PDB file of C-alpha atoms in Angstrom:
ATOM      1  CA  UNK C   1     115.911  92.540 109.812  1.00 76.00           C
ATOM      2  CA  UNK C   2     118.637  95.025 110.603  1.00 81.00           C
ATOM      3  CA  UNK C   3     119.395  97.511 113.207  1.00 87.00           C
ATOM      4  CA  UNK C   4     116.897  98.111 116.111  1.00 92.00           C
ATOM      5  CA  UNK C   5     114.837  95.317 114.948  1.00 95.00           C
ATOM      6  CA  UNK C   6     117.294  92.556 115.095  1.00 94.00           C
ATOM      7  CA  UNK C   7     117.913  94.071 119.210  1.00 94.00           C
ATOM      8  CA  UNK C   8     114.224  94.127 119.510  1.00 95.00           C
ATOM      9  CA  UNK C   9     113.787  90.557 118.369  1.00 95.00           C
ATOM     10  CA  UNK C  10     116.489  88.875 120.342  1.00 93.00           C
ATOM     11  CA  UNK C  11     115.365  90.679 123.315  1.00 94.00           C
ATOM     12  CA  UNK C  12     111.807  89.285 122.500  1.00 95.00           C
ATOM     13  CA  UNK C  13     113.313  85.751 121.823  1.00 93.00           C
ATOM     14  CA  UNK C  14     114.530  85.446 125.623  1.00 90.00           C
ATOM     15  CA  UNK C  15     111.275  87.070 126.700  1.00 93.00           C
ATOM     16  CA  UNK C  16     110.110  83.697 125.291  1.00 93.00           C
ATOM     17  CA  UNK C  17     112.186  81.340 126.015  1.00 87.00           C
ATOM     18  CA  UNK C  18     111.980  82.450 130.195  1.00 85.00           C
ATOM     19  CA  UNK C  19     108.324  82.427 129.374  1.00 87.00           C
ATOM     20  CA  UNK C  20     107.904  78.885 128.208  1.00 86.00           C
ATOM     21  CA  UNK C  21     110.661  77.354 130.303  1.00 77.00           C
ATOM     22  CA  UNK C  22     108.042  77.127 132.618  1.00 72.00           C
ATOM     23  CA  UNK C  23     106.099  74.237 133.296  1.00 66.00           C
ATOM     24  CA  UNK C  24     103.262  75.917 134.481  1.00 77.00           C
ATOM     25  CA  UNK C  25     102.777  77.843 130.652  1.00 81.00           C
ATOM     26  CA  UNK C  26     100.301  76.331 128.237  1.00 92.00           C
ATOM     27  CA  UNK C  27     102.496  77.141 125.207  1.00 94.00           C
ATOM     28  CA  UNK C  28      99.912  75.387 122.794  1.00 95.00           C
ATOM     29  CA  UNK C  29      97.671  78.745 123.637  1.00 96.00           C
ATOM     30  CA  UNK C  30     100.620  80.910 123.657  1.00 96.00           C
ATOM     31  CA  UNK C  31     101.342  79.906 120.074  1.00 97.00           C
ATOM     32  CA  UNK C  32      97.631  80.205 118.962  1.00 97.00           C
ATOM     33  CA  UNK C  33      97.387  83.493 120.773  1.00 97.00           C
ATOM     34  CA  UNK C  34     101.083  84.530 118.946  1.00 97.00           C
ATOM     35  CA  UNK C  35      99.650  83.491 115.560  1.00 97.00           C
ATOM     36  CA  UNK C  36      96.433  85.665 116.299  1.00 96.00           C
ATOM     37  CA  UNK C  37      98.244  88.830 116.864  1.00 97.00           C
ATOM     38  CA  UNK C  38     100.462  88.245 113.871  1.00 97.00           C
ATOM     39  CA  UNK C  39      97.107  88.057 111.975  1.00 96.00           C
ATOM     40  CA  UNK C  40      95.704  90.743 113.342  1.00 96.00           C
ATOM     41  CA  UNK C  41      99.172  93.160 112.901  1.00 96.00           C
ATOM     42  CA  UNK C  42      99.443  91.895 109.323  1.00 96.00           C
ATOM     43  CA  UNK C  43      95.537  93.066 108.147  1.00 95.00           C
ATOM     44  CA  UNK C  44      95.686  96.341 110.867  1.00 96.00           C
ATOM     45  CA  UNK C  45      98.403  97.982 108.876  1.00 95.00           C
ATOM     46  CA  UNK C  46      97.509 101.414 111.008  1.00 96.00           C
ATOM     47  CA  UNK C  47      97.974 100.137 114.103  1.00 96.00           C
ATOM     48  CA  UNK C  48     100.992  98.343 113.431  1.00 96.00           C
ATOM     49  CA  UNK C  49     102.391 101.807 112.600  1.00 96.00           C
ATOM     50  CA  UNK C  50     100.915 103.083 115.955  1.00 96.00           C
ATOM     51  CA  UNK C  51     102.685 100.108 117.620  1.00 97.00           C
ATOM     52  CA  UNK C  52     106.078 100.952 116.271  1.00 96.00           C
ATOM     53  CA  UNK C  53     106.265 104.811 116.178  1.00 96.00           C
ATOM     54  CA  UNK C  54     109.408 105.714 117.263  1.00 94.00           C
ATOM     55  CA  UNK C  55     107.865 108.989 118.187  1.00 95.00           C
ATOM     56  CA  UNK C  56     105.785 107.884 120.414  1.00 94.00           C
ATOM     57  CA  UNK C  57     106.686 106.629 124.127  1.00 95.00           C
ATOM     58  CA  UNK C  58     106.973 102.823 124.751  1.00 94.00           C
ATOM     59  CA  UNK C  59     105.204 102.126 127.788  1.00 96.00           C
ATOM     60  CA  UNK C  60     102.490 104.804 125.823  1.00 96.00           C
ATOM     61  CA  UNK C  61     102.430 101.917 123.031  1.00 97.00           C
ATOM     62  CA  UNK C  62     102.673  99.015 125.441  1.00 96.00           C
ATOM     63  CA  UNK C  63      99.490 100.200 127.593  1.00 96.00           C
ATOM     64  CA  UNK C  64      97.676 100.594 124.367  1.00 96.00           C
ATOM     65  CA  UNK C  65      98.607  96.861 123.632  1.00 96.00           C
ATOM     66  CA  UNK C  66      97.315  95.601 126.744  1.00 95.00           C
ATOM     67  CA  UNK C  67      94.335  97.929 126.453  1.00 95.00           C
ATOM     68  CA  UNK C  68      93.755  96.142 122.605  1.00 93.00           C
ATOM     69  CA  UNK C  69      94.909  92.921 123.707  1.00 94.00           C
ATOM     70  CA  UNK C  70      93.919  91.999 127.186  1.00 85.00           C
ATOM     71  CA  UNK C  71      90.517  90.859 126.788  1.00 87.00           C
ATOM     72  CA  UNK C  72      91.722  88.772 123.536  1.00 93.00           C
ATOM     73  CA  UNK C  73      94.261  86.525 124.648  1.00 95.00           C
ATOM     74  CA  UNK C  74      96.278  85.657 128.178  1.00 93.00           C
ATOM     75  CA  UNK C  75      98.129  87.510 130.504  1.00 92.00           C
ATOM     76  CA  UNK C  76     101.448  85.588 128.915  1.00 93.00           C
ATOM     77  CA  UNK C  77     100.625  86.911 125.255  1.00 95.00           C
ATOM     78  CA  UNK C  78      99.779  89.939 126.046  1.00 95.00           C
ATOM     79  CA  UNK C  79     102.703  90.884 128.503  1.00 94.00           C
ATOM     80  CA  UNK C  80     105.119  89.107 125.920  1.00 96.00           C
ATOM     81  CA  UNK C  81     103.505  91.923 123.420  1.00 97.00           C
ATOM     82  CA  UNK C  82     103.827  94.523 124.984  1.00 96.00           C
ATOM     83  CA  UNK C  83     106.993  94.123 125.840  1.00 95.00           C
ATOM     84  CA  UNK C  84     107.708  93.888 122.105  1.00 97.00           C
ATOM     85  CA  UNK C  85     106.204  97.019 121.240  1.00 97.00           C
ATOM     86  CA  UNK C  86     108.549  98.944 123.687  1.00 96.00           C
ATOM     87  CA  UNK C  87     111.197  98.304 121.478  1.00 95.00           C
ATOM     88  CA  UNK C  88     112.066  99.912 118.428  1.00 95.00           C
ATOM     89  CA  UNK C  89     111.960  98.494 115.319  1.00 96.00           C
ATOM     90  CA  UNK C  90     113.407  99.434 111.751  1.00 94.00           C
ATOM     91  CA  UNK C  91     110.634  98.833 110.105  1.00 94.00           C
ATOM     92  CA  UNK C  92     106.944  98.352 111.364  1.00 94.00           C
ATOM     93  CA  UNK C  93     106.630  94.887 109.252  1.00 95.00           C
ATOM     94  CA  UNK C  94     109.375  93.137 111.441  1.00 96.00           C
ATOM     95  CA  UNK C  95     107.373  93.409 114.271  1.00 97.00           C
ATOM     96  CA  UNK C  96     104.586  91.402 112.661  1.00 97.00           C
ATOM     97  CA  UNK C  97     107.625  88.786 111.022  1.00 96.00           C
ATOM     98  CA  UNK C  98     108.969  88.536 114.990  1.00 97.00           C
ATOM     99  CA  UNK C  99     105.316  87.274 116.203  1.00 97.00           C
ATOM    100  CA  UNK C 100     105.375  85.361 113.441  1.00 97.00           C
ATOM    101  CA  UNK C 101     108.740  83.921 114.123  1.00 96.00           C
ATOM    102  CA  UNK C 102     107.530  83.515 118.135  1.00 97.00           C
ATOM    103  CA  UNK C 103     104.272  81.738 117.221  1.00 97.00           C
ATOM    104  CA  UNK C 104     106.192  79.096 115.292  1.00 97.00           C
ATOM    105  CA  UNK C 105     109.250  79.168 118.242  1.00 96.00           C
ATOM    106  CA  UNK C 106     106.521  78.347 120.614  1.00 96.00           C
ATOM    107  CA  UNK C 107     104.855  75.697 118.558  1.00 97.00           C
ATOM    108  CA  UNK C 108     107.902  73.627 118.255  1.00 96.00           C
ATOM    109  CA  UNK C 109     108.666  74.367 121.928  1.00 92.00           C
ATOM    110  CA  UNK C 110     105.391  72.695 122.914  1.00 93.00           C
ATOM    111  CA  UNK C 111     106.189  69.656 120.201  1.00 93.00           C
ATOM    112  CA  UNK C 112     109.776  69.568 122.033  1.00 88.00           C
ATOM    113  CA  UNK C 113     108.258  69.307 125.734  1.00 88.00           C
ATOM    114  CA  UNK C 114     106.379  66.278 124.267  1.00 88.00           C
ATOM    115  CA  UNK C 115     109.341  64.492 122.587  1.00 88.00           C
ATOM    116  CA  UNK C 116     108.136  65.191 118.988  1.00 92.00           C
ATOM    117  CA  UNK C 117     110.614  67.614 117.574  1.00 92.00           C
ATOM    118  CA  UNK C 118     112.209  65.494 115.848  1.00 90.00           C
ATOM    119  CA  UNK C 119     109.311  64.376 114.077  1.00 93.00           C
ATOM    120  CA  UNK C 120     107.608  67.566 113.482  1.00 95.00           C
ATOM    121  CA  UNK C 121     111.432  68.197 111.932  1.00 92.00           C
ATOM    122  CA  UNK C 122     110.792  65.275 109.704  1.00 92.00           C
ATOM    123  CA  UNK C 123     107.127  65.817 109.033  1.00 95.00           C
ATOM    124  CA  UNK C 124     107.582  69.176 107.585  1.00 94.00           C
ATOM    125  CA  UNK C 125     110.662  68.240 105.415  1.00 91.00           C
ATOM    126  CA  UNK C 126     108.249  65.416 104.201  1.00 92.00           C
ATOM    127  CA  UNK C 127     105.639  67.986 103.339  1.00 95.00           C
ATOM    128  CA  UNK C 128     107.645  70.091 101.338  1.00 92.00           C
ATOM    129  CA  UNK C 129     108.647  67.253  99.479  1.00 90.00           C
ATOM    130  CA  UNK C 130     105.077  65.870  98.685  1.00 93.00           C
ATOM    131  CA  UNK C 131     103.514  69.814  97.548  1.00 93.00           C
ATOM    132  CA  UNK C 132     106.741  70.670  95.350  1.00 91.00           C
ATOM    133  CA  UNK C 133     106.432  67.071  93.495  1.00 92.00           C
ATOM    134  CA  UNK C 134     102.116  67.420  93.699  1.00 95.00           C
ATOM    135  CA  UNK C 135     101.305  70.146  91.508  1.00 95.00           C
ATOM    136  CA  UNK C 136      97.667  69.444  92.132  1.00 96.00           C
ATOM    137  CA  UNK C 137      97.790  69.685  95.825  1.00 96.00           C
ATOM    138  CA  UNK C 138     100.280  72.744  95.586  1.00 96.00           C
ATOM    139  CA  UNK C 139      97.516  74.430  93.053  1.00 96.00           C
ATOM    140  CA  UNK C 140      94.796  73.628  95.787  1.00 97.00           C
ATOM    141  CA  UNK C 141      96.769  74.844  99.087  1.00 97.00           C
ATOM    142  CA  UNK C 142      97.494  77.957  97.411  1.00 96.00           C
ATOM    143  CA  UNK C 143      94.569  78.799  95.510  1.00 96.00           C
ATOM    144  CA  UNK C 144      93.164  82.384  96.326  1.00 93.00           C
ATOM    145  CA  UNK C 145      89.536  81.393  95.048  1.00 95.00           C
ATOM    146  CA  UNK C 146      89.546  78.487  97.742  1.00 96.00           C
ATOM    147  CA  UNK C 147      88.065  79.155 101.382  1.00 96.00           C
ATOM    148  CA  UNK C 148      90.189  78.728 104.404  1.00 96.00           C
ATOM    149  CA  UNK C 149      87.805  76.480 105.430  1.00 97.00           C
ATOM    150  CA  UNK C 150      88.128  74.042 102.706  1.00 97.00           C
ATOM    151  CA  UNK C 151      91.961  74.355 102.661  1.00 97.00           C
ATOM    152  CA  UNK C 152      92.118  73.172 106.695  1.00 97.00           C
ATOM    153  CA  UNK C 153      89.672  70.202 105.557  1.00 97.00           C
ATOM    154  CA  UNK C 154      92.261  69.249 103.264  1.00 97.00           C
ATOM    155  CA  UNK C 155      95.006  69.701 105.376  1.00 97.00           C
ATOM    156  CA  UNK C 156      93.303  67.957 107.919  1.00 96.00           C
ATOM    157  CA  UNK C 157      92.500  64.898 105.357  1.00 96.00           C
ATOM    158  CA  UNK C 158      96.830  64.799 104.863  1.00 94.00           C
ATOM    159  CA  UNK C 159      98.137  65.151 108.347  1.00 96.00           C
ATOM    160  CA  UNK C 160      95.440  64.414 110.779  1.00 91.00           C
ATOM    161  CA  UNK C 161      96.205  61.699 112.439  1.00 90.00           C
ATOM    162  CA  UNK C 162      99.432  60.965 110.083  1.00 93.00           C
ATOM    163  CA  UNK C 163     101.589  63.703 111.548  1.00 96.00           C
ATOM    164  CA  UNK C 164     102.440  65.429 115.077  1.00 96.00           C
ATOM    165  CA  UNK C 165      99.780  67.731 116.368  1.00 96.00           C
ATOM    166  CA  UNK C 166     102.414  70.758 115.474  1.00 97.00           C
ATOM    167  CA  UNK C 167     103.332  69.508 112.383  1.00 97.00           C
ATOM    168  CA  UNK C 168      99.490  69.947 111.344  1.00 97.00           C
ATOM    169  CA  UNK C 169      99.519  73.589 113.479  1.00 97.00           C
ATOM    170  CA  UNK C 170     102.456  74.776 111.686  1.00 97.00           C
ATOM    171  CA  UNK C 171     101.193  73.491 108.191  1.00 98.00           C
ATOM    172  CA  UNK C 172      97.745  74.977 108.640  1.00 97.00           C
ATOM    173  CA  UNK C 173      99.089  78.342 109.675  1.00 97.00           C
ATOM    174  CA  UNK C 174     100.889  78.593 106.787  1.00 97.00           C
ATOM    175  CA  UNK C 175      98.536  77.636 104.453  1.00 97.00           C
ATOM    176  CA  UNK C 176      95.758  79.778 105.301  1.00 96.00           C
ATOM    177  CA  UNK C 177      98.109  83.022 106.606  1.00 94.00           C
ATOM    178  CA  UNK C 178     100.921  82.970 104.134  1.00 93.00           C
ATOM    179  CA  UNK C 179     101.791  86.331 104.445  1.00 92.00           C
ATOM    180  CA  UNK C 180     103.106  87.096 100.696  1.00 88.00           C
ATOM    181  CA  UNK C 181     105.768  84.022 101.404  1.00 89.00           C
ATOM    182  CA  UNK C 182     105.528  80.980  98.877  1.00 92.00           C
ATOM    183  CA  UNK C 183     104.398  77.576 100.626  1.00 94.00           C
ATOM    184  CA  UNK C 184     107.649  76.030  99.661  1.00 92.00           C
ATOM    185  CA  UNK C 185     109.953  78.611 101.512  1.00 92.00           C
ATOM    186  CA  UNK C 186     107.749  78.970 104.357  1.00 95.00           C
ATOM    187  CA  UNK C 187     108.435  75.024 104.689  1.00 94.00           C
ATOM    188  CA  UNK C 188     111.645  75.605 104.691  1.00 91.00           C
ATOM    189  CA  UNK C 189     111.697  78.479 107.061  1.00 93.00           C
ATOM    190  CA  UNK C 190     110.043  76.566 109.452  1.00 95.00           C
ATOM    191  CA  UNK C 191     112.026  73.412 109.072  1.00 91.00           C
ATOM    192  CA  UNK C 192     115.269  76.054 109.866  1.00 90.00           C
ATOM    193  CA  UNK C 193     113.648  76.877 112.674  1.00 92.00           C
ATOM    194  CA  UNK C 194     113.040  73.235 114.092  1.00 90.00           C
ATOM    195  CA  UNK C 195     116.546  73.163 113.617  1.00 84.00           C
ATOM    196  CA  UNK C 196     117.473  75.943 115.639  1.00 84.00           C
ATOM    197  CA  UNK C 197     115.532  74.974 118.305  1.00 83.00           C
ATOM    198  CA  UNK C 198     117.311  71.786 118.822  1.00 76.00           C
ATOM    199  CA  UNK C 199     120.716  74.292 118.236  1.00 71.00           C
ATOM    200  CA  UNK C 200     121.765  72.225 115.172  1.00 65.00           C
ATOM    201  CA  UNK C 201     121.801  72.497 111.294  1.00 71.00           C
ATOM    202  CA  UNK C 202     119.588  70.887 108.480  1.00 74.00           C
ATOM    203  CA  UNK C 203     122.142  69.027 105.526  1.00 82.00           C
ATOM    204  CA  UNK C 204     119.533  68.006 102.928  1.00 83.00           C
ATOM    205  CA  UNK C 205     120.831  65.245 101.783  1.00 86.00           C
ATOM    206  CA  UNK C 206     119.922  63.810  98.526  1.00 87.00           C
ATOM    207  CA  UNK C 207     121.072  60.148  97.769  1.00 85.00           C
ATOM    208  CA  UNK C 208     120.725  57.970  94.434  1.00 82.00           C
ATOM    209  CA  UNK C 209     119.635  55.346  97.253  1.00 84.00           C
ATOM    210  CA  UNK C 210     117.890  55.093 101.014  1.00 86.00           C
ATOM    211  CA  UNK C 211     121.209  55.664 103.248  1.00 85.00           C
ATOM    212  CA  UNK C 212     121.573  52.745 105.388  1.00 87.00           C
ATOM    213  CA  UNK C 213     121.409  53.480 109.411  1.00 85.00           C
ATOM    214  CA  UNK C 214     125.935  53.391 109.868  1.00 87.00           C
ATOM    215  CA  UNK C 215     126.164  55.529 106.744  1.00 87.00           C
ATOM    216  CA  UNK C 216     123.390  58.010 108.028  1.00 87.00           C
ATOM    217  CA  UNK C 217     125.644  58.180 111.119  1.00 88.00           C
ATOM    218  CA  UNK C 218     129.158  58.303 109.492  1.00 88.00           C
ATOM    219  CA  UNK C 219     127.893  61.255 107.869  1.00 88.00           C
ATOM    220  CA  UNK C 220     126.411  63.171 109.854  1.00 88.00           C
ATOM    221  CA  UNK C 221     129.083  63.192 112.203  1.00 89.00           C
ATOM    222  CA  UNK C 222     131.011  64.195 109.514  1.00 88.00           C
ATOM    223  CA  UNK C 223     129.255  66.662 108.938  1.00 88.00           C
ATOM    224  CA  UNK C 224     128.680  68.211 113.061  1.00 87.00           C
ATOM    225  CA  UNK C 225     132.530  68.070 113.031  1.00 86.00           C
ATOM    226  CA  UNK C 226     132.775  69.743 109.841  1.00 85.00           C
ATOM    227  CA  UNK C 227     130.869  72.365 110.650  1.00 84.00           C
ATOM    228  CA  UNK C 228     130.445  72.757 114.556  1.00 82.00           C
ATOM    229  CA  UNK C 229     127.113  72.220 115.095  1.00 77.00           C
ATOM    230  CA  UNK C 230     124.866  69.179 115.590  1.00 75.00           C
ATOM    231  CA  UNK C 231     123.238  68.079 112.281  1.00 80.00           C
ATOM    232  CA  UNK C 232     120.128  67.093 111.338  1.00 76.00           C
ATOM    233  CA  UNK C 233     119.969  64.953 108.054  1.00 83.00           C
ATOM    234  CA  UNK C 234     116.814  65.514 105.548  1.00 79.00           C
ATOM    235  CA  UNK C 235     117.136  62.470 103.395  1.00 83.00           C
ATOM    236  CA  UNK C 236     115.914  62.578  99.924  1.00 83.00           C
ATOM    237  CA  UNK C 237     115.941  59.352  97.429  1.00 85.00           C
ATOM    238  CA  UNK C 238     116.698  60.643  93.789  1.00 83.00           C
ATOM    239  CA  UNK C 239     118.097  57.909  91.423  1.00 79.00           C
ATOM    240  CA  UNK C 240     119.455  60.464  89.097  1.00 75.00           C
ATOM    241  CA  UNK C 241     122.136  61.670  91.756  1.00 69.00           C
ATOM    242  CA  UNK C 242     124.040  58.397  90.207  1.00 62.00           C
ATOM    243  CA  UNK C 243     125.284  56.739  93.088  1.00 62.00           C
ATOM    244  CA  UNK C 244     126.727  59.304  94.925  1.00 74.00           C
ATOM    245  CA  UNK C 245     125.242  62.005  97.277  1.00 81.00           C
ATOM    246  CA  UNK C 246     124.201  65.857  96.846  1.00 84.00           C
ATOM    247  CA  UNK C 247     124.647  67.684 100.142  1.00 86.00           C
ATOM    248  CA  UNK C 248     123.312  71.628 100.767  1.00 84.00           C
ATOM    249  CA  UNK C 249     123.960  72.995 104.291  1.00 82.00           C
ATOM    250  CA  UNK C 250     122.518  76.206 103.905  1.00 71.00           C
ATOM    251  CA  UNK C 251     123.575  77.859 100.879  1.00 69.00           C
ATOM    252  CA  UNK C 252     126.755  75.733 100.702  1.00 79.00           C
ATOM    253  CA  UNK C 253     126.340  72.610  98.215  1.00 80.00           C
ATOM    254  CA  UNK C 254     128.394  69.462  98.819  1.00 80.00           C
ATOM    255  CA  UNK C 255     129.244  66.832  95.789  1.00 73.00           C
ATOM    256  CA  UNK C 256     130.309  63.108  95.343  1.00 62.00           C
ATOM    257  CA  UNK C 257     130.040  59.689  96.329  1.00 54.00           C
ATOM    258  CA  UNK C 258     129.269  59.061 100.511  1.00 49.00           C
ATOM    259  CA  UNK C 259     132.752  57.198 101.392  1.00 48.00           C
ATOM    260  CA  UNK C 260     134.589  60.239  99.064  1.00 53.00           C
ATOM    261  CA  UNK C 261     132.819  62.814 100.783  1.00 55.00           C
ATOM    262  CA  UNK C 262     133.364  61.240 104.580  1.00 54.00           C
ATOM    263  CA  UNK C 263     136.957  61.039 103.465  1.00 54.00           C
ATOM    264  CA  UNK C 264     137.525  64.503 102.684  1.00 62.00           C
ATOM    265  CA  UNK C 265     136.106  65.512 105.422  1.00 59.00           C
ATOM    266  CA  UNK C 266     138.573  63.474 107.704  1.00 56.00           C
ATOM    267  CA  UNK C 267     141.240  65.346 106.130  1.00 60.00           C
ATOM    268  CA  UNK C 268     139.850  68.775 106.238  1.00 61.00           C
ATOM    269  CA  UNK C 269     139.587  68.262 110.099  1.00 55.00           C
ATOM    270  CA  UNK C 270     143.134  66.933 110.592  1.00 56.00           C
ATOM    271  CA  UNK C 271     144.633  69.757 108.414  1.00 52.00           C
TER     272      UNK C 271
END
């Protein structure tokens, strides 16, 4: 996004964030509702246009929102929507990506109220690891021919009962409403966004061998000083990484062995 739609979005973000701050909101339903307007935006490709004509007045496009809306999902969603379509926005497509981007905000919100962040964090970096090593499963989340009801069955069979109640949420949503996006980056969008919610980065951390419980913690904080953020670590076990470590924080890509690497950061931090 660029221009008027990065404003629009930001402005949206806080909308949300005041909005599920409360402890009165049912952000479960606002997520579900969220995800249900981005699906609706995404196949309506006329009245997204309507929605984000620049010539036309906002509170015009924000009444006919709530007149669309109103009877469909909450008070919350539909205020938080209209709102949104009283900005501008570049193009009309980032106003579907920002629901998008809010439905999965408020998912993890409502996984972060009940302590499960973290694992939803986890979970989905688990995920991603299973479907890009599975080409079977991959071939059968992804496949066009299959119903959505047979894909949620099998996501079901995976993660139900195995994973957070998000995790499963966020998987399912993105299986059955990809929205052009692969399932392997959409993983990884989300697992950014966990991330971000808990204001920290993801280091994916690949390692010849498991990382005992003091090296996990030498390194990443290491790694917060290093870069001036909190860090979440996504460990990976490859035994062709040769005894040392393969680090990526974001496009950035870190070589060599754990006590070399912890070393060099040490002296990058007292230069």
């Amino acid at each position: 996004m660029n221009g008027a739609s990065r404003e629009a979005l930001a402005a949206a973000r806080e909308r949300l964030d005041a909005l599920t701050d409360s402890t009165s909101a049912d952000v479960t339903k606002l997520a579900d509702e969220l995800a249900a307007v981005t699906a609706l935006l995404h196949r309506e490709v006329s009245l997204r246009r309507v929605l984000t004509d620049p010539a036309q007045a906002g509170e015009a496009k924000a009444e006919l929102a709530q007149r669309l809306l109103g009877s469909q999902v909450g008070g919350a969603t539909a205020d938080l929507v209209s709102g949104m379509v009283r900005s501008r926005w570049s193009q009309s497509r980032d106003l579907v990506d920002a629901l998008e981007e809010l439905a999965d905000t408020a998912e993890l919100t409502a996984a972060q109220k009940t302590g499960r962040l973290d694992d939803v964090e986890d979970e989905l970096f688990r995920f991603g690891r299973i479907v890009s090593s599975n080409t079977e499963l991959r071939a059968a989340l992804t496949d066009r021919a299959a119903t959505t009801a047979a894909k949620i069955e099998l996501l079901h069979r995976l993660l139900g009962g195995r994973a957070a109640a998000s995790t499963e949420r966020l998987v399912t949503r993105l299986v059955t409403a990809p929205r052009g996006r692969s399932l392997e980056s959409g993983l990884e969008s989300l697992s950014k966004l966990a991330a971000e919610r808990r204001d920290r980065l993801v280091a994916v951390v690949t390692s010849a061998v498991p990382l005992s419980d003091s090296q996990k913690q030498r390194l990443g904080a290491a790694l917060a000083k290093l870069y001036g953020h909190k860090m979440h670590l996504n460990i990976d076990v490859d035994p062709e990484v040769l005894g040392g470590i393969r680090v990526q924080v974001g496009d950035e890509v870190i070589n060599g062995s754990i006590a070399d690497r912890i070393e060099d950061a040490g002296r990058r931090l007292a230069g």
